[in-house]
Coordinates of C-alpha atoms in Angstrom, one line a residue:
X1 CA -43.3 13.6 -1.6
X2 CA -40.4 11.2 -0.9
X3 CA -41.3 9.1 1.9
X4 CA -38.2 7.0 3.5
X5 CA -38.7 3.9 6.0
X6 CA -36.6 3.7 9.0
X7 CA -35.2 0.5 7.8
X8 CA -33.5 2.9 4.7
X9 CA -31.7 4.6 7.3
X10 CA -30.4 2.3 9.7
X11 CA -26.2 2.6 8.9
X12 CA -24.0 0.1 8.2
X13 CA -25.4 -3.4 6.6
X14 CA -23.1 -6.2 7.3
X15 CA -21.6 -5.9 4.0
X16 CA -20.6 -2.5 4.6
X17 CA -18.9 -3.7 8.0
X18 CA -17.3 -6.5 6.8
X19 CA -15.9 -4.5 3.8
X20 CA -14.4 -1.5 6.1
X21 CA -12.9 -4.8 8.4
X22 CA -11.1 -6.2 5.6
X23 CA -9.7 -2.2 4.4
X24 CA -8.4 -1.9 8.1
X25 CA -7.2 -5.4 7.8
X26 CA -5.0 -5.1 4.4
X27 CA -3.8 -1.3 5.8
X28 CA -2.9 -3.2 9.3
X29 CA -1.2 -6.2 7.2
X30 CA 1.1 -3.3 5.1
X31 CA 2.0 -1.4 8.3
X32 CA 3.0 -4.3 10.2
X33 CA 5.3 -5.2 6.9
X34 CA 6.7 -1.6 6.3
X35 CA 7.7 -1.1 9.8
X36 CA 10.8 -3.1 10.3
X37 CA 12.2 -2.0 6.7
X38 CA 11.6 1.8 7.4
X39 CA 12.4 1.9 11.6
X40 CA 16.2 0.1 10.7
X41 CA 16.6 2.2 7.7
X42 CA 16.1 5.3 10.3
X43 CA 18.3 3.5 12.9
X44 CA 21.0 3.4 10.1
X45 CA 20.3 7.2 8.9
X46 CA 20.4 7.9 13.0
X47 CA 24.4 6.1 13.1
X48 CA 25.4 8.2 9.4
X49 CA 24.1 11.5 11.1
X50 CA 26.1 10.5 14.3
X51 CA 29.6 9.7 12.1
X52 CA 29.1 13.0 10.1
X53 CA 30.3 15.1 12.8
X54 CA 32.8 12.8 13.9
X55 CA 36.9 12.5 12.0
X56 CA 38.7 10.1 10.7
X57 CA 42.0 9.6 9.4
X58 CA 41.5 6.3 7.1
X59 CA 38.6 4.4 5.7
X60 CA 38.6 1.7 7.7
X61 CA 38.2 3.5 10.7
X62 CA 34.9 4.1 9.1
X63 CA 34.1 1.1 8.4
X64 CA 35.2 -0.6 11.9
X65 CA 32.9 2.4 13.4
X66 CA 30.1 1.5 11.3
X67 CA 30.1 -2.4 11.8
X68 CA 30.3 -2.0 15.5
X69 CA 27.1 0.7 15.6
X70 CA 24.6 -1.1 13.3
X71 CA 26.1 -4.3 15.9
X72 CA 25.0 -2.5 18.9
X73 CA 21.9 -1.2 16.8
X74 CA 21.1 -4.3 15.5
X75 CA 20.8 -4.0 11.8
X76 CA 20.4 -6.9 10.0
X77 CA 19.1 -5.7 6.5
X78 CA 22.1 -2.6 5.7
X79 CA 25.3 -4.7 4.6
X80 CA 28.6 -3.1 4.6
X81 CA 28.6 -3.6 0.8
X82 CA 25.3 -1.2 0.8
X83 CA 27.6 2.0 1.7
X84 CA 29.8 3.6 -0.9
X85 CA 33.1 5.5 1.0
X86 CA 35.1 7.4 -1.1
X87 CA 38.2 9.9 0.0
X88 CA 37.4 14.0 -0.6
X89 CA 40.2 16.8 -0.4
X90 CA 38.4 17.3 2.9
X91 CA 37.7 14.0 4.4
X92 CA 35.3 11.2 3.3
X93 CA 32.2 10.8 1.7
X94 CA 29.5 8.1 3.0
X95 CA 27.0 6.8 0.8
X96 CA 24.3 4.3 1.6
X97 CA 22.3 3.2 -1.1
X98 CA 20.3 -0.1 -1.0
X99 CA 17.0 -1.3 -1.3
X100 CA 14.7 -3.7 0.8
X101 CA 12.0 -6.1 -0.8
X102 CA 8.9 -7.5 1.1
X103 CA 6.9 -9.9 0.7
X104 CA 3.4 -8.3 1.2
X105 CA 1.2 -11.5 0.5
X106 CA 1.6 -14.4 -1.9
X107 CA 3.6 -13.0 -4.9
X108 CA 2.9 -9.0 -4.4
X109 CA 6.4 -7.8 -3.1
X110 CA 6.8 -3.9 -1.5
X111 CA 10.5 -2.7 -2.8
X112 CA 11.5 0.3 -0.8
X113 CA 14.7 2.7 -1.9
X114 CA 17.1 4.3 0.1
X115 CA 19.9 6.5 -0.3
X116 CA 21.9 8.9 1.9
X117 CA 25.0 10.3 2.0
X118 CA 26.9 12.0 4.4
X119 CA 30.1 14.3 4.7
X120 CA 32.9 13.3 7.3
X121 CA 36.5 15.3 8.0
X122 CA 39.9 14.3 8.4
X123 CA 42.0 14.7 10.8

């Protein structure tokens, strides 16, 4: 017959505590890294979705519409050079396509890809 102690059944040892402290830790640490990449990349999917529905007559109307929305918005990391407009028989076409690198910690960088395009009409 196996006979246990209770000492053998106690829980957690202090190893197994600090070791689940430093998983939350490194999980925490790539959250609070992510976030800001992935939050303004939806703020500028959020100002695309709005301009799809919208018309324009010329490019730059696009462009001047975009530049003052990621302003209000605050985008720092999307550059003008990021999107790709190009005239359709039907209006425009508006593609972003960039990508974002972060620095998790020391020389271990994230690189995160994005690409949308949306469909605009002119008047």
């Amino acid at each position: 017959m196996l006979t246990t102690t209770k000492k053998q059944q106690q829980g957690f040892s202090l190893w197994g505590t600090l070791i689940l402290l430093a998983l939350i830790a490194f999980f925490v640490t790539i959250l609070l890294r992510l976030y800001p990449v992935y939050y303004e990349y939806f703020s500028v999917s959020s100002i695309m979705d709005r301009i799809e529905g919208e018309q324009f007559a010329t490019k730059s109307e696009i462009v001047k519409r975009l530049t003052a929305t990621m302003q209000i918005d605050n985008v720092r990391r999307v550059k003008l050079d990021d999107f790709d407009i190009k005239k359709t028989k039907t209006g425009f076409t508006v593609v972003l396509n960039y990508e974002d690198r972060v620095v998790m910690m020391g020389n271990i960088d994230a690189i995160a890809k994005f690409n949308k395009q949306v469909e605009t009409s002119s008047r």
